[in-house]
mmCIF file of C-alpha atoms in Angstrom:
data_model
loop_
_atom_site.group_PDB
_atom_site.id
_atom_site.type_symbol
_atom_site.label_atom_id
_atom_site.label_comp_id
_atom_site.label_asym_id
_atom_site.label_seq_id
_atom_site.Cartn_x
_atom_site.Cartn_y
_atom_site.Cartn_z
ATOM 1 C CA UNK A 1 102.966 -37.811 -74.596
ATOM 2 C CA UNK A 2 103.494 -41.540 -75.270
ATOM 3 C CA UNK A 3 102.563 -44.338 -72.879
ATOM 4 C CA UNK A 4 106.032 -45.851 -73.271
ATOM 5 C CA UNK A 5 107.448 -42.685 -71.642
ATOM 6 C CA UNK A 6 105.383 -43.470 -68.557
ATOM 7 C CA UNK A 7 106.606 -47.067 -68.589
ATOM 8 C CA UNK A 8 110.212 -45.846 -68.924
ATOM 9 C CA UNK A 9 109.783 -43.467 -66.004
ATOM 10 C CA UNK A 10 108.276 -46.137 -63.723
ATOM 11 C CA UNK A 11 111.164 -48.501 -64.457
ATOM 12 C CA UNK A 12 113.688 -45.728 -63.728
ATOM 13 C CA UNK A 13 111.926 -44.754 -60.506
ATOM 14 C CA UNK A 14 112.088 -48.365 -59.353
ATOM 15 C CA UNK A 15 115.677 -49.179 -60.371
ATOM 16 C CA UNK A 16 117.360 -45.830 -59.620
ATOM 17 C CA UNK A 17 119.732 -46.397 -62.544
ATOM 18 C CA UNK A 18 119.622 -45.097 -66.118
ATOM 19 C CA UNK A 19 121.905 -47.934 -67.241
ATOM 20 C CA UNK A 20 119.843 -50.780 -65.760
ATOM 21 C CA UNK A 21 116.593 -49.130 -66.850
ATOM 22 C CA UNK A 22 117.811 -48.765 -70.436
ATOM 23 C CA UNK A 23 118.770 -52.448 -70.466
ATOM 24 C CA UNK A 24 115.391 -53.471 -69.057
ATOM 25 C CA UNK A 25 113.614 -51.432 -71.746
ATOM 26 C CA UNK A 26 115.927 -52.770 -74.492
ATOM 27 C CA UNK A 27 117.217 -49.310 -75.381
ATOM 28 C CA UNK A 28 120.595 -47.632 -75.549
ATOM 29 C CA UNK A 29 121.201 -45.327 -72.599
ATOM 30 C CA UNK A 30 121.186 -42.162 -74.776
ATOM 31 C CA UNK A 31 117.846 -43.164 -76.321
ATOM 32 C CA UNK A 32 116.388 -43.943 -72.894
ATOM 33 C CA UNK A 33 117.616 -40.590 -71.509
ATOM 34 C CA UNK A 34 116.024 -38.735 -74.432
ATOM 35 C CA UNK A 35 112.664 -40.347 -73.690
ATOM 36 C CA UNK A 36 112.846 -39.325 -70.023
ATOM 37 C CA UNK A 37 113.723 -35.761 -71.085
ATOM 38 C CA UNK A 38 110.787 -35.789 -73.515
ATOM 39 C CA UNK A 39 108.471 -36.790 -70.669
ATOM 40 C CA UNK A 40 109.845 -33.995 -68.465
ATOM 41 C CA UNK A 41 109.257 -31.516 -71.280
ATOM 42 C CA UNK A 42 105.683 -32.699 -71.604
ATOM 43 C CA UNK A 43 105.085 -32.508 -67.834
ATOM 44 C CA UNK A 44 106.785 -29.128 -67.653
ATOM 45 C CA UNK A 45 109.199 -29.787 -64.756
ATOM 46 C CA UNK A 46 112.166 -31.918 -63.735
ATOM 47 C CA UNK A 47 111.226 -35.374 -62.511
ATOM 48 C CA UNK A 48 114.780 -36.656 -61.993
ATOM 49 C CA UNK A 49 117.348 -35.123 -59.622
ATOM 50 C CA UNK A 50 120.475 -35.296 -61.769
ATOM 51 C CA UNK A 51 122.679 -33.647 -59.139
ATOM 52 C CA UNK A 52 122.882 -36.826 -57.051
ATOM 53 C CA UNK A 53 123.938 -40.430 -57.465
ATOM 54 C CA UNK A 54 122.309 -42.941 -57.327
ATOM 55 C CA UNK A 55 119.487 -41.463 -59.350
ATOM 56 C CA UNK A 56 116.667 -39.992 -57.263
ATOM 57 C CA UNK A 57 113.321 -38.474 -58.059
ATOM 58 C CA UNK A 58 112.590 -34.821 -57.440
ATOM 59 C CA UNK A 59 109.601 -34.015 -55.183
ATOM 60 C CA UNK A 60 107.587 -33.530 -58.360
ATOM 61 C CA UNK A 61 108.862 -36.880 -59.616
ATOM 62 C CA UNK A 62 107.641 -38.630 -56.471
ATOM 63 C CA UNK A 63 104.161 -37.217 -56.994
ATOM 64 C CA UNK A 64 104.192 -38.025 -60.702
ATOM 65 C CA UNK A 65 105.269 -41.622 -60.043
ATOM 66 C CA UNK A 66 101.954 -42.423 -58.351
ATOM 67 C CA UNK A 67 100.022 -40.641 -61.083
ATOM 68 C CA UNK A 68 101.928 -42.468 -63.829
ATOM 69 C CA UNK A 69 100.900 -45.874 -62.472
ATOM 70 C CA UNK A 70 97.281 -44.742 -62.257
ATOM 71 C CA UNK A 71 97.343 -43.307 -65.780
ATOM 72 C CA UNK A 72 98.753 -46.508 -67.268
ATOM 73 C CA UNK A 73 96.122 -48.621 -65.550
ATOM 74 C CA UNK A 74 93.375 -46.314 -66.802
ATOM 75 C CA UNK A 75 94.762 -46.355 -70.342
ATOM 76 C CA UNK A 76 94.861 -50.163 -70.418
ATOM 77 C CA UNK A 77 91.350 -50.394 -68.987
ATOM 78 C CA UNK A 78 90.029 -47.873 -71.514
ATOM 79 C CA UNK A 79 91.677 -49.717 -74.400
ATOM 80 C CA UNK A 80 90.042 -52.968 -73.291
ATOM 81 C CA UNK A 81 86.680 -51.201 -73.090
ATOM 82 C CA UNK A 82 87.053 -49.709 -76.560
ATOM 83 C CA UNK A 83 87.855 -53.155 -77.959
ATOM 84 C CA UNK A 84 84.414 -54.235 -76.893
ATOM 85 C CA UNK A 85 85.370 -56.250 -73.839
ATOM 86 C CA UNK A 86 82.727 -56.519 -71.137
ATOM 87 C CA UNK A 87 83.964 -55.347 -67.752
ATOM 88 C CA UNK A 88 85.026 -58.139 -65.447
ATOM 89 C CA UNK A 89 83.325 -58.468 -62.032
ATOM 90 C CA UNK A 90 84.616 -56.348 -59.172
ATOM 91 C CA UNK A 91 85.975 -59.445 -57.393
ATOM 92 C CA UNK A 92 88.262 -60.298 -60.336
ATOM 93 C CA UNK A 93 91.721 -61.579 -59.324
ATOM 94 C CA UNK A 94 94.461 -59.664 -61.131
ATOM 95 C CA UNK A 95 97.649 -61.617 -61.780
ATOM 96 C CA UNK A 96 101.060 -60.459 -63.017
ATOM 97 C CA UNK A 97 102.743 -63.462 -64.660
ATOM 98 C CA UNK A 98 105.888 -63.889 -66.797
ATOM 99 C CA UNK A 99 105.179 -64.950 -70.376
ATOM 100 C CA UNK A 100 106.398 -68.546 -70.010
ATOM 101 C CA UNK A 101 104.256 -69.284 -66.961
ATOM 102 C CA UNK A 102 101.250 -67.623 -68.603
ATOM 103 C CA UNK A 103 101.522 -70.009 -71.579
ATOM 104 C CA UNK A 104 102.389 -73.261 -69.837
ATOM 105 C CA UNK A 105 101.771 -73.395 -66.087
ATOM 106 C CA UNK A 106 98.985 -70.896 -65.349
ATOM 107 C CA UNK A 107 96.113 -72.431 -67.396
ATOM 108 C CA UNK A 108 96.523 -75.914 -65.865
ATOM 109 C CA UNK A 109 97.078 -74.502 -62.375
ATOM 110 C CA UNK A 110 93.912 -72.423 -62.668
ATOM 111 C CA UNK A 111 91.946 -75.529 -63.646
ATOM 112 C CA UNK A 112 93.094 -77.315 -60.474
ATOM 113 C CA UNK A 113 92.296 -74.254 -58.352
ATOM 114 C CA UNK A 114 88.786 -73.905 -59.803
ATOM 115 C CA UNK A 115 88.091 -77.586 -59.126
ATOM 116 C CA UNK A 116 88.650 -76.927 -55.424
ATOM 117 C CA UNK A 117 87.774 -73.268 -54.922
ATOM 118 C CA UNK A 118 85.080 -72.773 -57.519
ATOM 119 C CA UNK A 119 84.738 -70.358 -60.414
ATOM 120 C CA UNK A 120 86.607 -67.081 -60.307
ATOM 121 C CA UNK A 121 87.278 -64.280 -62.770
ATOM 122 C CA UNK A 122 90.888 -63.458 -63.606
ATOM 123 C CA UNK A 123 92.745 -60.690 -65.372
ATOM 124 C CA UNK A 124 96.234 -61.693 -66.500
ATOM 125 C CA UNK A 125 99.082 -59.255 -67.141
ATOM 126 C CA UNK A 126 101.697 -61.263 -69.048
ATOM 127 C CA UNK A 127 105.132 -59.657 -69.370
ATOM 128 C CA UNK A 128 108.805 -60.281 -68.676
ATOM 129 C CA UNK A 129 109.884 -61.100 -65.106
ATOM 130 C CA UNK A 130 111.051 -57.560 -64.325
ATOM 131 C CA UNK A 131 107.855 -55.893 -65.538
ATOM 132 C CA UNK A 132 105.651 -58.448 -63.761
ATOM 133 C CA UNK A 133 107.438 -57.751 -60.488
ATOM 134 C CA UNK A 134 107.207 -54.007 -61.091
ATOM 135 C CA UNK A 135 103.458 -54.186 -61.753
ATOM 136 C CA UNK A 136 103.011 -56.089 -58.510
ATOM 137 C CA UNK A 137 105.039 -53.865 -56.172
ATOM 138 C CA UNK A 138 103.494 -50.750 -57.724
ATOM 139 C CA UNK A 139 100.015 -51.993 -56.853
ATOM 140 C CA UNK A 140 98.932 -52.764 -60.396
ATOM 141 C CA UNK A 141 97.689 -56.281 -59.573
ATOM 142 C CA UNK A 142 96.618 -58.536 -56.713
ATOM 143 C CA UNK A 143 98.960 -61.472 -57.155
ATOM 144 C CA UNK A 144 102.392 -62.162 -58.619
ATOM 145 C CA UNK A 145 103.297 -65.568 -60.044
ATOM 146 C CA UNK A 146 107.001 -65.971 -60.751
ATOM 147 C CA UNK A 147 110.044 -68.208 -60.716
ATOM 148 C CA UNK A 148 112.438 -68.261 -57.764
ATOM 149 C CA UNK A 149 115.945 -69.654 -57.400
ATOM 150 C CA UNK A 150 118.422 -69.001 -54.538
ATOM 151 C CA UNK A 151 120.930 -67.614 -57.047
ATOM 152 C CA UNK A 152 118.289 -65.376 -58.622
ATOM 153 C CA UNK A 153 115.775 -64.765 -55.813
ATOM 154 C CA UNK A 154 112.613 -62.695 -55.700
ATOM 155 C CA UNK A 155 113.439 -60.239 -52.927
ATOM 156 C CA UNK A 156 110.202 -59.164 -51.290
ATOM 157 C CA UNK A 157 109.881 -58.144 -47.653
ATOM 158 C CA UNK A 158 108.257 -60.773 -45.428
ATOM 159 C CA UNK A 159 106.711 -57.942 -43.418
ATOM 160 C CA UNK A 160 104.616 -56.811 -46.356
ATOM 161 C CA UNK A 161 104.362 -59.754 -48.754
ATOM 162 C CA UNK A 162 103.212 -63.345 -48.261
ATOM 163 C CA UNK A 163 104.247 -66.155 -50.583
ATOM 164 C CA UNK A 164 103.297 -69.733 -51.446
ATOM 165 C CA UNK A 165 105.274 -72.471 -53.218
ATOM 166 C CA UNK A 166 103.116 -73.760 -56.094
ATOM 167 C CA UNK A 167 105.619 -76.324 -57.308
ATOM 168 C CA UNK A 168 108.945 -76.850 -59.051
ATOM 169 C CA UNK A 169 109.882 -76.304 -62.680
ATOM 170 C CA UNK A 170 113.025 -77.827 -64.205
ATOM 171 C CA UNK A 171 114.977 -76.144 -67.007
ATOM 172 C CA UNK A 172 116.715 -78.680 -69.241
ATOM 173 C CA UNK A 173 118.187 -78.963 -72.771
ATOM 174 C CA UNK A 174 115.969 -80.247 -75.574
ATOM 175 C CA UNK A 175 116.433 -80.981 -79.270
ATOM 176 C CA UNK A 176 114.224 -82.230 -82.092
ATOM 177 C CA UNK A 177 113.804 -86.007 -82.185
ATOM 178 C CA UNK A 178 114.990 -88.140 -85.080
ATOM 179 C CA UNK A 179 113.095 -91.122 -86.520
ATOM 180 C CA UNK A 180 114.331 -93.334 -83.662
ATOM 181 C CA UNK A 181 113.204 -90.859 -80.987
ATOM 182 C CA UNK A 182 116.753 -89.747 -80.243
ATOM 183 C CA UNK A 183 117.785 -86.059 -79.969
ATOM 184 C CA UNK A 184 119.275 -84.577 -83.120
ATOM 185 C CA UNK A 185 121.868 -82.862 -80.913
ATOM 186 C CA UNK A 186 123.309 -83.975 -77.591
ATOM 187 C CA UNK A 187 125.346 -82.041 -75.054
ATOM 188 C CA UNK A 188 128.179 -81.380 -74.492
ATOM 189 C CA UNK A 189 129.214 -81.495 -78.180
ATOM 190 C CA UNK A 190 132.862 -81.320 -79.146
ATOM 191 C CA UNK A 191 135.364 -78.617 -79.981
ATOM 192 C CA UNK A 192 135.662 -79.662 -83.635
ATOM 193 C CA UNK A 193 131.916 -79.577 -84.211
ATOM 194 C CA UNK A 194 130.125 -77.221 -81.762
ATOM 195 C CA UNK A 195 126.399 -77.729 -81.394
ATOM 196 C CA UNK A 196 124.049 -75.061 -82.811
ATOM 197 C CA UNK A 197 122.715 -73.325 -79.725
ATOM 198 C CA UNK A 198 119.476 -71.359 -79.325
ATOM 199 C CA UNK A 199 119.712 -69.037 -76.333
ATOM 200 C CA UNK A 200 117.907 -66.371 -74.352
ATOM 201 C CA UNK A 201 118.453 -62.632 -74.665
ATOM 202 C CA UNK A 202 120.670 -60.889 -72.114
ATOM 203 C CA UNK A 203 117.861 -59.601 -69.897
ATOM 204 C CA UNK A 204 115.809 -62.816 -69.826
ATOM 205 C CA UNK A 205 115.466 -64.707 -66.527
ATOM 206 C CA UNK A 206 116.190 -68.029 -68.250
ATOM 207 C CA UNK A 207 119.455 -66.593 -69.583
ATOM 208 C CA UNK A 208 120.681 -66.396 -65.982
ATOM 209 C CA UNK A 209 119.420 -69.904 -65.253
ATOM 210 C CA UNK A 210 121.095 -71.266 -68.386
ATOM 211 C CA UNK A 211 124.386 -69.684 -67.339
ATOM 212 C CA UNK A 212 123.997 -71.300 -63.911
ATOM 213 C CA UNK A 213 123.584 -74.721 -65.542
ATOM 214 C CA UNK A 214 126.691 -74.138 -67.628
ATOM 215 C CA UNK A 215 128.710 -73.075 -64.583
ATOM 216 C CA UNK A 216 127.807 -76.305 -62.796
ATOM 217 C CA UNK A 217 127.989 -78.557 -65.864
ATOM 218 C CA UNK A 218 129.766 -81.907 -65.438
ATOM 219 C CA UNK A 219 132.088 -81.132 -68.366
ATOM 220 C CA UNK A 220 132.902 -78.277 -70.759
ATOM 221 C CA UNK A 221 130.241 -77.531 -73.348
ATOM 222 C CA UNK A 222 130.925 -76.743 -76.997
ATOM 223 C CA UNK A 223 128.240 -74.546 -78.509
ATOM 224 C CA UNK A 224 127.872 -72.110 -81.378
ATOM 225 C CA UNK A 225 125.034 -69.681 -80.676
ATOM 226 C CA UNK A 226 122.794 -69.272 -83.721
ATOM 227 C CA UNK A 227 119.783 -67.462 -82.304
ATOM 228 C CA UNK A 228 118.415 -65.713 -79.226
ATOM 229 C CA UNK A 229 115.096 -64.375 -78.005
ATOM 230 C CA UNK A 230 113.349 -63.398 -74.754
ATOM 231 C CA UNK A 231 110.697 -66.108 -74.750
ATOM 232 C CA UNK A 232 110.863 -69.861 -74.210
ATOM 233 C CA UNK A 233 107.954 -70.444 -76.615
ATOM 234 C CA UNK A 234 109.969 -68.795 -79.372
ATOM 235 C CA UNK A 235 112.962 -71.036 -78.676
ATOM 236 C CA UNK A 236 110.755 -74.138 -78.589
ATOM 237 C CA UNK A 237 109.461 -73.413 -82.083
ATOM 238 C CA UNK A 238 113.034 -73.025 -83.330
ATOM 239 C CA UNK A 239 113.985 -76.347 -81.726
ATOM 240 C CA UNK A 240 110.985 -78.046 -83.352
ATOM 241 C CA UNK A 241 112.244 -76.846 -86.735
ATOM 242 C CA UNK A 242 115.619 -78.460 -86.028
ATOM 243 C CA UNK A 243 117.657 -75.275 -85.722
ATOM 244 C CA UNK A 244 119.544 -76.404 -82.614
ATOM 245 C CA UNK A 245 119.420 -77.232 -78.927
ATOM 246 C CA UNK A 246 117.823 -74.987 -76.270
ATOM 247 C CA UNK A 247 117.154 -75.021 -72.538
ATOM 248 C CA UNK A 248 113.396 -75.104 -71.983
ATOM 249 C CA UNK A 249 111.122 -75.384 -68.916
ATOM 250 C CA UNK A 250 109.555 -78.838 -68.683
ATOM 251 C CA UNK A 251 105.996 -77.459 -68.608
ATOM 252 C CA UNK A 252 106.440 -75.928 -72.071
ATOM 253 C CA UNK A 253 107.374 -79.218 -73.773
ATOM 254 C CA UNK A 254 104.953 -81.771 -72.253
ATOM 255 C CA UNK A 255 102.895 -82.111 -75.441
ATOM 256 C CA UNK A 256 105.936 -82.326 -77.709
ATOM 257 C CA UNK A 257 107.574 -84.996 -75.542
ATOM 258 C CA UNK A 258 104.394 -87.074 -75.561
ATOM 259 C CA UNK A 259 104.127 -86.812 -79.354
ATOM 260 C CA UNK A 260 107.809 -87.654 -79.791
ATOM 261 C CA UNK A 261 108.710 -84.376 -81.468
ATOM 262 C CA UNK A 262 111.304 -83.409 -78.859
ATOM 263 C CA UNK A 263 113.811 -85.314 -76.746
ATOM 264 C CA UNK A 264 116.149 -84.480 -73.886
ATOM 265 C CA UNK A 265 119.545 -83.469 -75.211
ATOM 266 C CA UNK A 266 121.519 -84.457 -72.070
ATOM 267 C CA UNK A 267 121.238 -86.385 -68.813
ATOM 268 C CA UNK A 268 119.815 -85.042 -65.541
ATOM 269 C CA UNK A 269 123.062 -83.314 -64.572
ATOM 270 C CA UNK A 270 122.336 -80.635 -67.203
ATOM 271 C CA UNK A 271 119.427 -78.926 -65.510
ATOM 272 C CA UNK A 272 118.270 -76.638 -62.718
ATOM 273 C CA UNK A 273 115.164 -76.611 -60.541
ATOM 274 C CA UNK A 274 113.205 -73.384 -59.999
ATOM 275 C CA UNK A 275 110.354 -72.843 -57.582
ATOM 276 C CA UNK A 276 107.109 -71.422 -58.902
ATOM 277 C CA UNK A 277 105.834 -68.957 -56.329
ATOM 278 C CA UNK A 278 102.706 -66.891 -55.817
ATOM 279 C CA UNK A 279 102.841 -63.644 -53.803
ATOM 280 C CA UNK A 280 100.276 -61.226 -52.398
ATOM 281 C CA UNK A 281 100.627 -57.804 -50.816
ATOM 282 C CA UNK A 282 99.333 -58.009 -47.234
ATOM 283 C CA UNK A 283 98.302 -54.352 -47.405
ATOM 284 C CA UNK A 284 96.036 -55.067 -50.376
ATOM 285 C CA UNK A 285 92.862 -56.613 -48.992
ATOM 286 C CA UNK A 286 89.262 -57.203 -50.015
ATOM 287 C CA UNK A 287 86.856 -60.048 -49.181
ATOM 288 C CA UNK A 288 87.210 -61.974 -52.460
ATOM 289 C CA UNK A 289 91.015 -61.768 -52.455
ATOM 290 C CA UNK A 290 91.261 -62.753 -48.784
ATOM 291 C CA UNK A 291 88.974 -65.768 -49.289
ATOM 292 C CA UNK A 292 90.952 -66.896 -52.342
ATOM 293 C CA UNK A 293 94.248 -66.621 -50.466
ATOM 294 C CA UNK A 294 92.899 -68.549 -47.470
ATOM 295 C CA UNK A 295 91.951 -71.392 -49.805
ATOM 296 C CA UNK A 296 95.384 -71.400 -51.449
ATOM 297 C CA UNK A 297 97.053 -71.562 -48.027
ATOM 298 C CA UNK A 298 95.320 -74.892 -47.440
ATOM 299 C CA UNK A 299 96.777 -76.253 -50.690
ATOM 300 C CA UNK A 300 100.345 -74.958 -50.847
ATOM 301 C CA UNK A 301 103.221 -74.487 -48.375
ATOM 302 C CA UNK A 302 104.288 -71.015 -47.269
ATOM 303 C CA UNK A 303 107.677 -69.705 -48.389
#
């Protein structure tokens, strides 16, 4: 049995769709289906009811879903232990955070929080937006930090989840600076000479935000896509090497703007604002978590 089979199964149980699950796991649907069948063979019974649509779990699948989450958590904890890591205190705050926020926003935010709240221990699960949300709703962490936009909202029930607005992040186009501090490329480009464009992969959250910017752009854009990846940090490094223009969150380029390595590749009309939100499950309670949340409520508005 492979741990990725468990991860596949949890995604399928949450989405109820082989097609969407295969896309989320970056697999073809046949390959994804084979991995689910391999897991069922290992378990020794059917976990998926294939006689109905949308996809549903069998009674055994419902039971196994809870066990799969527990097994994955235990595996990750055991791996950390075997790597020689000392166990964190019992009052450790466990965060699920998308990669970009974990690199850029989270460290500085945590510094501000510690200045007011005091020291706290944290465990960070960095992943893509979908997997971070899945870890949170499946009870694998205390808190979820994520982006939110009305056109791509985080849909969590107000009856069970509480949220805070930590701030606003703007996604805008950037290019490498020339000797005069001007961008090497500037939107919108022209039809005769399209700009080299560095974009996000199909399942990335920023891909959807980039498309939203393009839909509301003040004029048609002329781009030739040269590269794509899931992560903003990867695109930033490509931009720094002069490979093209990319849409990047402002928090990821602060240092490069200050040093003059990067410059905005368009005016303010070519951008979109996203809220940065923090969520907790109201059914998940312990003294340390409750005290931390009460402090945060004094610092940030409720959503």
